[in-house]
Short mmCIF file of C-alpha atoms in Angstrom, two decimals:
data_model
loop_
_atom_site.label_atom_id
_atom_site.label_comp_id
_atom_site.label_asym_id
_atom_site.label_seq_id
_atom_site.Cartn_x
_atom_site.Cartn_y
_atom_site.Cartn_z
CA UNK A 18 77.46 23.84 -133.99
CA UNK A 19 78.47 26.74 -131.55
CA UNK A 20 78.43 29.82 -133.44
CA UNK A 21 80.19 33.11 -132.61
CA UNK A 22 77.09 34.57 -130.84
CA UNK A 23 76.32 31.48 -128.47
CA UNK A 24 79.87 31.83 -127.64
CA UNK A 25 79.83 35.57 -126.70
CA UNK A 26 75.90 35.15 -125.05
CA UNK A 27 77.38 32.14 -122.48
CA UNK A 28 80.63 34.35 -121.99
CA UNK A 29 78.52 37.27 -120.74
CA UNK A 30 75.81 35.03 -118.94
CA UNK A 31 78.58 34.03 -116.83
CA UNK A 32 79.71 37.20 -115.93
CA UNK A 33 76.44 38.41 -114.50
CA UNK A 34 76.73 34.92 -112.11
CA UNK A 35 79.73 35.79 -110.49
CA UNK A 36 78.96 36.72 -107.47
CA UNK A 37 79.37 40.46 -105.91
CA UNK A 38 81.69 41.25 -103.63
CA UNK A 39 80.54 41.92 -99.93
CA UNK A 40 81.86 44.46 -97.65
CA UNK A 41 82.56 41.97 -94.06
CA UNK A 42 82.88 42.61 -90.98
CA UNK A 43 86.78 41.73 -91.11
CA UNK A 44 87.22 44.69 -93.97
CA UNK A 45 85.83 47.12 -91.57
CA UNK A 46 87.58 46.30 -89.03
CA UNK A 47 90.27 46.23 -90.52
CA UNK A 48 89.51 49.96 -91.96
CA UNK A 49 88.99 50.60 -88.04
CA UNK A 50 92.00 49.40 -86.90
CA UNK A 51 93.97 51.58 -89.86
CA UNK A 52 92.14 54.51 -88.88
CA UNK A 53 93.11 54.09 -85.30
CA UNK A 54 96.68 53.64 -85.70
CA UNK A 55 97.10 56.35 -87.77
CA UNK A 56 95.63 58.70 -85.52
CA UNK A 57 97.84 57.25 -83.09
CA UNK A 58 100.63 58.50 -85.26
CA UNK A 59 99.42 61.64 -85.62
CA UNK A 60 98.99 62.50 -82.40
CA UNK A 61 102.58 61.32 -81.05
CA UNK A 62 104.06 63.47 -83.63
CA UNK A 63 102.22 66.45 -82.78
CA UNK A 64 103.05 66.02 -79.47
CA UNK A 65 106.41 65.69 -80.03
CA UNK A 66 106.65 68.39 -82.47
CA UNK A 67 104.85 70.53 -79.59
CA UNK A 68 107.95 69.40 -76.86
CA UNK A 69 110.77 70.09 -79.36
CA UNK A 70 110.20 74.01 -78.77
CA UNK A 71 109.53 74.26 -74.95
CA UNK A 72 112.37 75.86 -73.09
CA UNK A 73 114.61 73.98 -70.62
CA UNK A 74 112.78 74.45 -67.29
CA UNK A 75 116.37 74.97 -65.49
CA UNK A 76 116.95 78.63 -65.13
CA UNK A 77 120.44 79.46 -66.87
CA UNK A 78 123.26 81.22 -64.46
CA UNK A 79 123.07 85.02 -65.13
CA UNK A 80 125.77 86.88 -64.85
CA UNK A 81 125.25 90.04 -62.51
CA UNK A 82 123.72 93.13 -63.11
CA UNK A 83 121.90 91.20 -65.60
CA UNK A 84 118.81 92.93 -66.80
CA UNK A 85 118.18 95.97 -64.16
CA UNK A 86 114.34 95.61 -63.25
CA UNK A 87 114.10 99.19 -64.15
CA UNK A 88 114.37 98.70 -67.50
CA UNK A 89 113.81 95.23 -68.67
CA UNK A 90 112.33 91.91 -67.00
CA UNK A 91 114.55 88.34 -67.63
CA UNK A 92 112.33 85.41 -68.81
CA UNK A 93 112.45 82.50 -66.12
CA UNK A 94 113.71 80.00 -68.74
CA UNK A 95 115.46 81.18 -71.32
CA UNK A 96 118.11 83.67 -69.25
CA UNK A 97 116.52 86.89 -71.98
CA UNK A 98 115.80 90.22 -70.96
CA UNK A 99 112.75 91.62 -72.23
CA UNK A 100 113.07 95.72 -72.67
CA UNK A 101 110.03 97.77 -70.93
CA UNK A 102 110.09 99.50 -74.05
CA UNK A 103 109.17 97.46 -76.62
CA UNK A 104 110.61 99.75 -79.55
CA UNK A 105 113.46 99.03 -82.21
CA UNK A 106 115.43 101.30 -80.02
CA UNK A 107 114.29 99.84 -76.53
CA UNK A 108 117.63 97.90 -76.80
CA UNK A 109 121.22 98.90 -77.76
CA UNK A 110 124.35 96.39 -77.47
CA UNK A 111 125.65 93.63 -80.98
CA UNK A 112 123.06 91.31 -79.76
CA UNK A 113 119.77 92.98 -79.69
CA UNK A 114 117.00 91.50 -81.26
CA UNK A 115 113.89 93.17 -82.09
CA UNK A 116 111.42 90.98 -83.47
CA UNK A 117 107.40 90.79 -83.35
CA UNK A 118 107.02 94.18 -81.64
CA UNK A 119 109.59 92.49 -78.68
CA UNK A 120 112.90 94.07 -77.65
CA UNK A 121 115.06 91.98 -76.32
CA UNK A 122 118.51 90.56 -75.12
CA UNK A 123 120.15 87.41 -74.33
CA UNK A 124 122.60 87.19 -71.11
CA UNK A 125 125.51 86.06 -73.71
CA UNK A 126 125.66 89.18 -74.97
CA UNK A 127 128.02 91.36 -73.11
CA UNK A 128 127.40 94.89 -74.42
CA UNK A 129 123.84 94.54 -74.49
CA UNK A 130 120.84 96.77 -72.42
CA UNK A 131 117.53 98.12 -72.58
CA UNK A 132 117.40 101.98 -72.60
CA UNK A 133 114.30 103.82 -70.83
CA UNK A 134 111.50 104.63 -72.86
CA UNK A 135 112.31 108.19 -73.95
#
C-alpha cells in the first residue's frame, strides 16, 4: 500500500533530480548582443539630441548698421549682438534679452542696441 508519506518522500526525491539550469554560451551571448544594441541606441540619441541645438552654420543677412563694433560683437551664426557690457542695462530696445550674465540682441529687433558701459 502507498501511504501518504511514500507519496510526498518520491514527490520531493524527484524534485532534487531535476536537473539545474546552466548558464550557455548562447544566453550570454545573447546578454552581449542586448547590451550592445542598446548602447547603440543610446549613443545615436545622444548624438542626435547633441545636433538638435547647434546653430545653422549659414550666417543670416544683417541688416546694416547692425551691431556697431564699438559696442557689441554679432555671433557668426545666429545673426545676435552680444553687448560689451554685459549688464541688465548693457542693452535697451523691446527685444533685449539679458540672461546668464549675457546682454544681448537679435537682428529682428528693430529698436534694439547696446549702450556703452557707463
Amino acid at each position: 500500500p502507498i501511504s501518504a508519506q511514500n507519496c510526498s518522500s518520491q514527490r520531493f526525491s524527484q524534485k532534487q533530480q531535476q536537473p539545474k539550469q546552466h548558464v550557455t554560451k548562447t544566453n550570454t551571448v545573447m546578454k552581449s548582443s542586448i547590451s550592445s544594441s542598446l548602447f547603440v541606441i543610446a549613443t545615436f540619441l545622444l548624438t542626435s539630441m547633441t545636433e538638435a541645438g547647434r546653430a545653422s552654420m549659414e550666417k543670416p543677412k544683417l541688416p546694416e548698421g547692425f551691431c556697431p563694433p564699438e559696442t557689441g560683437d554679432v555671433t557668426a551664426t545666429t545673426g545676435e549682438c552680444m553687448c560689451h557690457w554685459q549688464h541688465k542695462n548693457g542693452c535697451v530696445g523691446s527685444g533685449c534679452q539679458y540672461q546668464m550674465g549675457l546682454s544681448w540682441y537679435h537682428y529682428s529687433c528693430k529698436d534694439c542696441r547696446c549702450i556703452a558701459e557707463s
